[in-house]
């Protein structure tokens, strides 16, 4: 029998009525003659609420990663059981399984574990017995039998990994928008639905902050050539959504795929450094040694033989970054540091970014008209990123979307 994996996100199982609606959709697929495996997220804001609960009990929940995972996995356990009940009420056999029961084997990295193997023996047995199987998303078990979670948004990754392991024909990700858009449709009203997108572009968009898919889910899909469809859980299935698949990109001309944003960045400007490669290397090595990853870097020589180095880091690493900078300043007499927090990294993904004159000019003209100050920029062959104040994020997305949407490559 053909096998389909369906994943339902938090909003899609957010209320008892929505869970019953999910059950109806699952049962319809089953009655159309398919085996169905369902992966569910925790209901609505359940994961955020569990995190808030932890923070109310202990000042620093991150000091207890194992217990955080024990706590967080309970969210998906609730929705899986309720979904199984709703399906059974409609007259189909269904059983729910935790990540441990489904034998989703991960490494030991609590709160950010990676899947090493999907055994899914029990899932196969239950399918063979004619049952619909509901699997808790976002969780697994390590070889030491510790319960782990895959990182926020990780239910998508559970679903795609299961789909690959079980030989499903496709993985359908049901969510609260009708598909993947050229930008977050809640922020950019003009955003357009993308009918079809290649894995590589989708990985870039997701990594740049497009929340709609967990980047690791797309990477797994790409590695095994598994088609992924993103579609609405709140609309009938005749709405096709977005298909993520292998796709040949435009070779040369500039084409917009989409825009995404990620908040929580800070910029450090170190001034008065010696204008030597050795000094720059020393600064970068000091950051690396402290485990601070530098996102964007740029340097410039300024008068008086000094060099200025600009580094972008995650705000979560800022305290460590400032410690490193303070020590460096002590060692490099005369140097100063200036820190700017509250920045967002806006990324435009497309093709033909390099070698097309005027891409930056077009971006900057649009941002000047929108009154947005840019703090840093970086480019690759298929994207460019700008660092802007968080309160200018929506304006930046809208201005860049308007400027580049005419260069969209339509499927
Ligand atoms: P789920 O709970 O179903 O996993 P998420 O909240 O993780 O849903 O992802 C869906 C949300 O992603 C949408 O509500 C939308 O606001 C946001 N989003 C960000 N970028 C995009 C984009 N390019 N296309 C569609 N949705 C996007
Ligand atoms: N419930 C988890 C989260 O909120 C996993 C997911 O929804 O994908 O991050
Ligand atoms: Mg999600």
Tab-separated table of C-alpha atoms and ligand atoms in Angstrom:
chain	number	residue	atom	x	y	z
A	1	UNK	CA	0.000	0.000	0.000
A	2	UNK	CA	1.177	3.577	-0.634
A	3	UNK	CA	2.396	5.331	2.453
A	4	UNK	CA	1.968	8.981	3.251
A	5	UNK	CA	3.474	10.868	6.193
A	6	UNK	CA	1.474	13.878	7.356
A	7	UNK	CA	2.837	16.358	9.895
A	8	UNK	CA	0.621	18.783	11.786
A	9	UNK	CA	2.108	21.852	13.505
A	10	UNK	CA	1.111	23.489	16.771
A	11	UNK	CA	-1.677	25.720	15.446
A	12	UNK	CA	-3.105	22.828	13.440
A	13	UNK	CA	-3.628	20.792	16.637
A	14	UNK	CA	-4.130	23.896	18.787
A	15	UNK	CA	-7.686	23.244	20.002
A	16	UNK	CA	-9.944	20.189	20.516
A	17	UNK	CA	-11.899	21.158	17.387
A	18	UNK	CA	-8.706	21.448	15.320
A	19	UNK	CA	-7.608	18.023	16.542
A	20	UNK	CA	-10.927	16.595	15.370
A	21	UNK	CA	-10.414	18.349	12.034
A	22	UNK	CA	-6.946	16.759	11.735
A	23	UNK	CA	-8.511	13.386	12.523
A	24	UNK	CA	-11.034	13.834	9.705
A	25	UNK	CA	-8.269	14.626	7.221
A	26	UNK	CA	-6.183	11.664	8.326
A	27	UNK	CA	-9.148	9.311	8.103
A	28	UNK	CA	-10.002	10.614	4.630
A	29	UNK	CA	-6.458	9.804	3.447
A	30	UNK	CA	-6.691	6.360	5.006
A	31	UNK	CA	-10.055	5.693	3.363
A	32	UNK	CA	-8.590	6.778	0.032
A	33	UNK	CA	-6.477	3.637	0.336
A	34	UNK	CA	-3.236	4.808	1.892
A	35	UNK	CA	-1.222	3.841	4.918
A	36	UNK	CA	-0.861	6.947	7.029
A	37	UNK	CA	1.739	7.964	9.596
A	38	UNK	CA	0.952	11.206	11.386
A	39	UNK	CA	3.544	13.341	13.171
A	40	UNK	CA	2.216	15.953	15.579
A	41	UNK	CA	3.677	18.993	17.318
A	42	UNK	CA	2.651	20.141	20.771
A	43	UNK	CA	-0.649	22.048	20.888
A	44	UNK	CA	-0.356	25.769	20.054
A	45	UNK	CA	2.000	27.460	22.547
A	46	UNK	CA	2.489	24.392	24.765
A	47	UNK	CA	6.262	24.256	24.258
A	48	UNK	CA	6.663	27.969	25.083
A	49	UNK	CA	4.510	27.479	28.169
A	50	UNK	CA	6.613	24.542	29.339
A	51	UNK	CA	9.754	26.646	28.873
A	52	UNK	CA	8.159	29.475	30.855
A	53	UNK	CA	7.271	27.003	33.600
A	54	UNK	CA	10.867	25.843	33.790
A	55	UNK	CA	12.042	29.450	33.968
A	56	UNK	CA	9.615	30.058	36.832
A	57	UNK	CA	11.101	27.177	38.801
A	58	UNK	CA	14.789	27.677	38.129
A	59	UNK	CA	16.733	30.820	37.222
A	60	UNK	CA	18.678	29.056	34.484
A	61	UNK	CA	16.781	26.146	32.867
A	62	UNK	CA	19.622	25.634	30.394
A	63	UNK	CA	21.712	24.258	33.230
A	64	UNK	CA	19.374	21.260	33.212
A	65	UNK	CA	19.261	20.137	29.572
A	66	UNK	CA	18.291	16.535	30.332
A	67	UNK	CA	15.350	17.592	32.489
A	68	UNK	CA	14.339	20.246	29.937
A	69	UNK	CA	14.013	17.469	27.388
A	70	UNK	CA	11.958	15.347	29.775
A	71	UNK	CA	9.699	18.368	30.247
A	72	UNK	CA	9.434	19.487	26.614
A	73	UNK	CA	8.646	16.036	25.218
A	74	UNK	CA	5.456	16.025	27.287
A	75	UNK	CA	3.911	18.610	24.933
A	76	UNK	CA	3.920	16.279	21.928
A	77	UNK	CA	2.781	13.395	24.117
A	78	UNK	CA	-0.454	15.229	24.857
A	79	UNK	CA	-1.272	16.009	21.219
A	80	UNK	CA	-0.389	12.515	19.965
A	81	UNK	CA	-2.730	10.836	22.445
A	82	UNK	CA	-5.592	13.249	21.743
A	83	UNK	CA	-5.142	12.844	17.978
A	84	UNK	CA	-5.240	9.049	18.303
A	85	UNK	CA	-8.462	9.286	20.335
A	86	UNK	CA	-10.108	11.546	17.756
A	87	UNK	CA	-9.160	9.173	14.923
A	88	UNK	CA	-10.433	6.135	16.832
A	89	UNK	CA	-13.731	7.947	17.403
A	90	UNK	CA	-14.130	8.156	13.623
A	91	UNK	CA	-13.931	4.378	13.407
A	92	UNK	CA	-10.328	3.807	12.301
A	93	UNK	CA	-7.719	1.889	14.265
A	94	UNK	CA	-5.007	4.218	15.553
A	95	UNK	CA	-2.159	4.121	18.019
A	96	UNK	CA	0.152	6.857	19.305
A	97	UNK	CA	3.884	6.357	19.884
A	98	UNK	CA	6.521	8.492	21.587
A	99	UNK	CA	9.849	9.149	19.889
A	100	UNK	CA	11.334	6.424	22.063
A	101	UNK	CA	8.680	3.876	21.038
A	102	UNK	CA	9.126	4.824	17.394
A	103	UNK	CA	12.881	4.307	17.971
A	104	UNK	CA	14.052	7.604	16.567
A	105	UNK	CA	17.664	7.287	17.640
A	106	UNK	CA	19.578	10.522	18.200
A	107	UNK	CA	22.924	11.646	19.541
A	108	UNK	CA	23.216	12.809	23.158
A	109	UNK	CA	22.940	16.548	22.528
A	110	UNK	CA	19.983	17.466	24.728
A	111	UNK	CA	17.691	20.231	23.365
A	112	UNK	CA	19.443	20.091	19.989
A	113	UNK	CA	19.880	16.405	19.208
A	114	UNK	CA	20.481	15.097	15.700
A	115	UNK	CA	18.861	11.973	14.330
A	116	UNK	CA	21.338	9.139	13.770
A	117	UNK	CA	18.947	6.399	12.783
A	118	UNK	CA	15.219	5.820	12.456
A	119	UNK	CA	14.502	2.197	13.384
A	120	UNK	CA	10.714	2.549	13.485
A	121	UNK	CA	10.222	-1.191	13.983
A	122	UNK	CA	7.114	-0.639	16.063
A	123	UNK	CA	5.754	1.854	13.504
A	124	UNK	CA	6.075	-0.778	10.765
A	125	UNK	CA	4.412	-3.424	12.955
A	126	UNK	CA	1.476	-1.168	13.745
A	127	UNK	CA	1.069	-0.218	10.072
A	128	UNK	CA	1.144	-3.911	9.142
A	129	UNK	CA	-1.610	-4.504	11.702
A	130	UNK	CA	-3.728	-1.948	9.832
A	131	UNK	CA	-3.412	0.925	12.267
A	132	UNK	CA	-2.854	4.604	11.647
A	133	UNK	CA	0.269	5.521	13.603
A	134	UNK	CA	0.619	8.882	15.330
A	135	UNK	CA	4.190	9.735	16.303
A	136	UNK	CA	5.212	12.510	18.681
A	137	UNK	CA	7.309	15.030	16.782
A	138	UNK	CA	10.499	16.778	17.920
A	139	UNK	CA	11.749	13.944	20.124
A	140	UNK	CA	13.986	10.917	20.090
A	141	UNK	CA	16.055	8.682	22.298
A	142	UNK	CA	19.814	8.345	22.543
A	143	UNK	CA	21.702	5.042	22.523
A	144	UNK	CA	22.097	5.544	26.292
A	145	UNK	CA	18.259	5.565	26.410
A	146	UNK	CA	18.006	9.215	27.313
A	147	UNK	CA	15.066	11.184	25.959
A	148	UNK	CA	16.158	14.014	23.656
A	149	UNK	CA	14.608	16.833	21.609
A	150	UNK	CA	15.677	18.011	18.177
A	151	UNK	CA	15.576	21.782	18.683
A	152	UNK	CA	12.684	24.230	18.219
A	153	UNK	CA	10.605	23.494	15.146
A	154	UNK	CA	12.025	19.965	15.018
A	155	UNK	CA	8.764	18.114	14.363
A	156	UNK	CA	9.254	18.788	10.651
A	157	UNK	CA	12.540	16.903	10.877
A	158	UNK	CA	10.892	13.967	12.657
A	159	UNK	CA	8.322	13.771	9.875
A	160	UNK	CA	10.764	13.881	6.969
A	161	UNK	CA	13.171	11.423	8.626
A	162	UNK	CA	10.308	8.993	9.252
A	163	UNK	CA	9.049	9.399	5.696
A	164	UNK	CA	12.499	8.503	4.346
A	165	UNK	CA	12.924	5.544	6.706
A	166	UNK	CA	9.503	4.118	5.900
A	167	UNK	CA	9.807	4.650	2.156
A	168	UNK	CA	6.870	7.066	2.006
A	169	UNK	CA	6.046	8.591	-1.342
A	170	UNK	CA	5.896	12.102	0.103
A	171	UNK	CA	5.860	14.036	3.359
A	172	UNK	CA	3.057	16.557	3.729
A	173	UNK	CA	3.717	19.340	6.252
A	174	UNK	CA	0.379	20.819	7.304
A	175	UNK	CA	0.659	24.256	8.858
A	176	UNK	CA	-1.179	27.537	9.423
A	177	UNK	CA	-0.321	29.160	6.069
A	178	UNK	CA	-1.136	27.859	2.595
A	179	UNK	CA	2.486	27.102	1.687
A	180	UNK	CA	5.911	28.664	1.398
A	181	UNK	CA	5.751	32.306	0.336
A	182	UNK	CA	8.359	34.676	-1.067
A	183	UNK	CA	8.432	36.189	2.456
A	184	UNK	CA	6.525	35.643	5.704
A	185	UNK	CA	2.968	36.496	4.606
A	186	UNK	CA	2.249	37.876	8.081
A	187	UNK	CA	4.943	40.504	7.578
A	188	UNK	CA	4.846	41.132	3.857
A	189	UNK	CA	1.267	41.384	2.622
A	190	UNK	CA	2.445	41.243	-1.021
A	191	UNK	CA	4.295	37.946	-0.517
A	192	UNK	CA	3.475	35.373	-3.191
A	193	UNK	CA	2.923	31.647	-2.812
A	194	UNK	CA	5.778	29.613	-4.299
A	195	UNK	CA	4.296	26.658	-6.163
A	196	UNK	CA	7.536	24.725	-6.460
A	197	UNK	CA	10.977	25.264	-4.970
A	198	UNK	CA	14.284	23.372	-5.052
A	199	UNK	CA	15.739	21.804	-1.895
A	200	UNK	CA	18.832	24.022	-1.921
A	201	UNK	CA	16.881	27.256	-2.096
A	202	UNK	CA	14.494	26.034	0.584
A	203	UNK	CA	17.418	25.138	2.887
A	204	UNK	CA	18.751	28.659	2.409
A	205	UNK	CA	15.403	30.293	3.106
A	206	UNK	CA	14.769	28.108	6.164
A	207	UNK	CA	18.283	28.666	7.533
A	208	UNK	CA	17.880	32.401	7.025
A	209	UNK	CA	14.870	32.322	9.345
A	210	UNK	CA	11.785	31.366	7.294
A	211	UNK	CA	10.108	29.531	10.158
A	212	UNK	CA	7.734	27.547	7.974
A	213	UNK	CA	10.151	24.584	7.719
A	214	UNK	CA	12.942	23.297	9.948
A	215	UNK	CA	16.112	23.551	7.806
A	216	UNK	CA	17.253	20.063	8.821
A	217	UNK	CA	14.004	18.586	7.516
A	218	UNK	CA	14.744	20.025	4.089
A	219	UNK	CA	18.340	18.780	4.212
A	220	UNK	CA	17.147	15.240	4.875
A	221	UNK	CA	14.591	15.543	2.069
A	222	UNK	CA	17.340	16.700	-0.286
A	223	UNK	CA	19.732	13.912	0.671
A	224	UNK	CA	17.169	11.206	-0.078
A	225	UNK	CA	15.207	12.962	-2.806
A	226	UNK	CA	11.966	12.815	-0.816
A	227	UNK	CA	9.327	15.267	-2.053
A	228	UNK	CA	7.968	17.530	0.694
A	229	UNK	CA	4.725	19.436	0.381
A	230	UNK	CA	3.820	22.366	2.633
A	231	UNK	CA	0.092	22.980	2.792
A	232	UNK	CA	-2.662	24.411	4.961
A	233	UNK	CA	-4.230	22.374	7.753
A	234	UNK	CA	-7.055	24.880	7.842
A	235	UNK	CA	-8.137	24.534	4.199
A	236	UNK	CA	-9.409	21.677	2.037
A	237	UNK	CA	-6.756	19.493	0.404
A	238	UNK	CA	-7.535	20.796	-3.087
A	239	UNK	CA	-5.162	23.622	-2.229
A	240	UNK	CA	-1.829	22.405	-3.573
A	241	UNK	CA	0.520	24.473	-1.387
A	242	UNK	CA	4.241	24.325	-2.131
A	243	UNK	CA	6.174	21.357	-3.462
A	244	UNK	CA	9.829	21.098	-2.430
A	245	UNK	CA	11.722	18.919	-4.830
A	246	UNK	CA	14.770	18.715	-7.106
A	247	UNK	CA	14.620	21.660	-9.409
A	248	UNK	CA	16.967	23.225	-11.858
A	249	UNK	CA	17.692	26.834	-11.031
A	250	UNK	CA	17.989	29.644	-13.473
A	251	UNK	CA	21.569	29.630	-14.638
A	252	UNK	CA	22.556	33.229	-14.968
A	253	UNK	CA	19.991	35.921	-14.605
A	254	UNK	CA	18.991	37.500	-11.339
A	255	UNK	CA	16.001	35.709	-9.845
A	256	UNK	CA	14.368	36.208	-6.468
A	257	UNK	CA	13.393	33.088	-4.532
A	258	UNK	CA	12.394	34.732	-1.282
A	259	UNK	CA	13.273	36.735	1.793
A	260	UNK	CA	13.676	35.720	5.407
A	261	UNK	CA	14.733	37.329	8.672
A	262	UNK	CA	16.367	36.184	11.871
A	263	UNK	CA	16.511	38.410	14.944
A	264	UNK	CA	18.926	38.388	17.861
A	265	UNK	CA	22.176	39.672	16.410
A	266	UNK	CA	24.710	42.159	17.740
A	267	UNK	CA	27.535	44.013	16.009
A	268	UNK	CA	30.935	44.746	17.497
A	269	UNK	CA	33.231	47.309	15.928
A	270	UNK	CA	36.828	47.063	17.126
A	271	UNK	CA	38.761	50.238	16.345
A	272	UNK	CA	42.413	51.152	16.540
A	273	UNK	CA	43.772	47.687	15.769
A	274	UNK	CA	47.206	47.328	14.159
A	275	UNK	CA	46.764	47.149	10.368
A	276	UNK	CA	48.289	43.704	10.053
A	277	UNK	CA	46.937	40.286	9.086
A	278	UNK	CA	48.460	38.926	12.287
A	279	UNK	CA	46.396	41.270	14.466
A	280	UNK	CA	43.179	40.422	12.610
A	281	UNK	CA	43.939	36.708	12.892
A	282	UNK	CA	44.601	37.127	16.597
A	283	UNK	CA	41.203	38.750	17.137
A	284	UNK	CA	39.353	36.098	15.137
A	285	UNK	CA	41.224	33.264	16.892
A	286	UNK	CA	40.349	34.713	20.300
A	287	UNK	CA	36.644	34.660	19.382
A	288	UNK	CA	36.920	31.121	18.031
A	289	UNK	CA	38.739	29.926	21.155
A	290	UNK	CA	35.874	31.270	23.284
A	291	UNK	CA	33.376	29.347	21.158
A	292	UNK	CA	31.811	32.520	19.738
A	293	UNK	CA	30.898	32.054	16.135
A	294	UNK	CA	31.281	35.149	14.004
A	295	UNK	CA	28.505	35.535	11.483
A	296	UNK	CA	29.608	38.420	9.287
A	297	UNK	CA	33.039	40.000	9.359
A	298	UNK	CA	34.536	42.957	7.570
A	299	UNK	CA	37.595	45.110	8.000
A	300	UNK	CA	38.775	48.435	6.748
A	301	UNK	CA	41.991	50.395	7.086
A	302	UNK	CA	41.531	53.841	8.504
A	303	UNK	CA	43.956	56.785	8.650
A	304	UNK	CA	46.863	56.711	11.086
A	305	UNK	CA	47.713	53.166	10.069
A	306	UNK	CA	44.967	51.569	12.079
A	307	UNK	CA	42.466	48.917	11.171
A	308	UNK	CA	38.811	48.686	12.064
A	309	UNK	CA	37.190	45.265	12.361
A	310	UNK	CA	33.476	44.712	12.314
A	311	UNK	CA	32.048	41.423	13.626
A	312	UNK	CA	28.484	40.158	13.917
A	313	UNK	CA	27.576	37.658	16.627
A	314	UNK	CA	24.402	36.100	18.028
A	315	UNK	CA	23.093	38.040	21.029
A	316	UNK	CA	23.173	34.800	22.997
A	317	UNK	CA	26.977	34.852	22.591
A	318	UNK	CA	27.339	38.565	23.306
A	319	UNK	CA	28.481	38.288	26.919
A	320	UNK	CA	31.286	35.948	25.910
A	321	UNK	CA	32.115	38.114	22.902
A	322	UNK	CA	32.411	41.202	25.114
A	323	UNK	CA	34.719	39.332	27.505
A	324	UNK	CA	36.937	38.354	24.594
A	325	UNK	CA	36.935	41.914	23.269
A	326	UNK	CA	37.806	43.354	26.703
A	327	UNK	CA	40.822	41.043	27.003
A	328	UNK	CA	41.955	41.897	23.483
A	329	UNK	CA	41.671	45.610	24.159
A	330	UNK	CA	43.876	45.233	27.195
A	331	UNK	CA	46.498	43.471	25.105
A	332	UNK	CA	46.204	45.832	22.131
A	333	UNK	CA	46.660	49.185	23.846
A	334	UNK	CA	44.672	52.000	22.306
A	335	UNK	CA	41.985	49.847	20.717
A	336	UNK	CA	38.293	50.441	21.483
A	337	UNK	CA	35.089	48.499	20.983
A	338	UNK	CA	31.597	49.680	20.195
A	339	UNK	CA	28.631	47.338	20.570
A	340	UNK	CA	25.235	47.618	18.916
A	341	UNK	CA	22.531	45.131	19.960
A	342	UNK	CA	18.975	44.498	18.810
A	343	UNK	CA	19.793	43.763	15.189
A	344	UNK	CA	18.059	41.479	12.704
A	345	UNK	CA	19.646	39.718	9.767
A	346	UNK	CA	17.480	40.002	6.671
A	347	UNK	CA	18.462	37.647	3.848
A	348	UNK	CA	17.421	37.684	0.220
A	349	UNK	CA	17.735	34.266	-1.410
A	350	UNK	CA	17.863	33.972	-5.166
A	351	UNK	CA	20.173	33.150	-7.980
A	352	UNK	CA	22.558	35.201	-10.051
A	353	UNK	CA	23.421	37.516	-7.163
A	354	UNK	CA	27.059	37.621	-8.146
A	355	UNK	CA	27.992	39.303	-11.326
A	356	UNK	CA	24.716	41.128	-11.820
A	357	UNK	CA	25.576	44.799	-11.569
A	358	UNK	CA	23.227	46.876	-9.525
A	359	UNK	CA	21.893	44.276	-7.073
A	360	UNK	CA	23.231	46.227	-4.105
A	361	UNK	CA	22.315	49.554	-5.652
A	362	UNK	CA	18.754	48.357	-6.016
A	363	UNK	CA	18.656	47.102	-2.412
A	364	UNK	CA	20.145	50.277	-0.979
A	365	UNK	CA	17.919	52.600	-2.958
A	366	UNK	CA	14.895	50.712	-1.666
A	367	UNK	CA	16.167	50.887	1.911
A	368	UNK	CA	17.007	54.579	1.766
A	369	UNK	CA	13.474	55.248	0.548
A	370	UNK	CA	12.172	53.166	3.472
A	371	UNK	CA	14.436	54.974	5.952
A	372	UNK	CA	16.358	51.860	7.024
A	373	UNK	CA	19.920	52.024	8.358
A	374	UNK	CA	22.114	49.057	7.363
A	375	UNK	CA	24.770	47.971	9.899
A	376	UNK	CA	26.526	45.213	7.965
A	377	UNK	CA	26.179	43.209	4.786
A	378	UNK	CA	27.451	39.991	3.292
A	379	UNK	CA	26.926	38.095	0.055
A	380	UNK	CA	27.177	34.619	-1.418
A	381	UNK	CA	26.435	33.298	-4.887
A	382	UNK	CA	22.810	32.735	-3.994
A	383	UNK	CA	22.005	35.219	-1.261
A	384	UNK	CA	22.828	38.479	0.414
A	385	UNK	CA	22.203	39.475	3.992
A	386	UNK	CA	21.810	42.861	5.631
A	387	UNK	CA	21.888	43.659	9.323
A	388	UNK	CA	19.212	46.147	10.307
A	389	UNK	CA	17.614	47.321	13.572
A	390	UNK	CA	14.963	44.869	14.752
A	391	UNK	CA	12.262	47.536	14.666
A	392	UNK	CA	12.970	48.053	10.947
A	393	UNK	CA	12.612	44.345	10.116
A	394	UNK	CA	9.141	44.488	8.564
A	395	UNK	CA	9.954	47.669	6.618
A	396	UNK	CA	13.139	46.094	5.302
A	397	UNK	CA	11.353	42.934	4.196
A	398	UNK	CA	8.591	44.917	2.513
A	399	UNK	CA	10.957	47.332	0.759
A	400	UNK	CA	13.241	44.584	-0.545
A	401	UNK	CA	10.273	42.476	-1.580
A	402	UNK	CA	8.823	45.326	-3.596
A	403	UNK	CA	12.219	46.022	-5.197
A	404	UNK	CA	13.013	42.424	-6.143
A	405	UNK	CA	9.610	40.753	-6.695
A	406	UNK	CA	9.629	41.751	-10.385
A	407	UNK	CA	12.750	39.550	-10.694
A	408	UNK	CA	10.888	36.508	-9.458
A	409	UNK	CA	11.287	33.289	-11.341
A	410	UNK	CA	7.871	31.713	-11.508
A	411	UNK	CA	7.373	27.963	-11.592
B	1	LIG	P1	3.917	24.946	12.625
B	1	LIG	O1	3.465	25.174	14.024
B	1	LIG	O2	2.855	24.425	11.721
B	1	LIG	O3	5.192	24.164	12.539
B	1	LIG	P2	5.402	27.407	12.267
B	1	LIG	O4	4.903	28.526	13.113
B	1	LIG	O5	6.624	26.686	12.691
B	1	LIG	O6	4.193	26.399	12.037
B	1	LIG	O7	5.638	27.914	10.751
B	1	LIG	C1	4.601	28.561	10.068
B	1	LIG	C2	4.796	30.065	10.124
B	1	LIG	O8	5.989	30.398	9.437
B	1	LIG	C3	3.744	30.857	9.411
B	1	LIG	O9	2.652	31.122	10.269
B	1	LIG	C4	4.468	32.127	8.959
B	1	LIG	O10	4.165	33.231	9.761
B	1	LIG	C5	5.937	31.779	9.133
B	1	LIG	N1	6.734	32.027	7.911
B	1	LIG	C6	7.956	32.644	7.888
B	1	LIG	N2	8.419	32.732	6.651
B	1	LIG	C7	7.521	32.144	5.837
B	1	LIG	C8	7.461	31.928	4.421
B	1	LIG	N3	8.442	32.311	3.608
B	1	LIG	N4	6.373	31.284	3.919
B	1	LIG	C9	5.387	30.881	4.736
B	1	LIG	N5	5.381	31.073	6.086
B	1	LIG	C10	6.437	31.695	6.640
B	2	LIG	N1	6.787	21.789	19.738
B	2	LIG	C1	8.145	22.071	19.275
B	2	LIG	C2	8.367	23.565	19.178
B	2	LIG	O1	7.470	24.341	19.469
B	2	LIG	C3	8.467	21.361	17.987
B	2	LIG	C4	7.669	21.799	16.777
B	2	LIG	O2	6.606	22.407	16.883
B	2	LIG	O3	8.103	21.479	15.669
B	2	LIG	O4	9.434	23.983	18.838
B	3	LIG	MG1	7.218	24.671	12.766
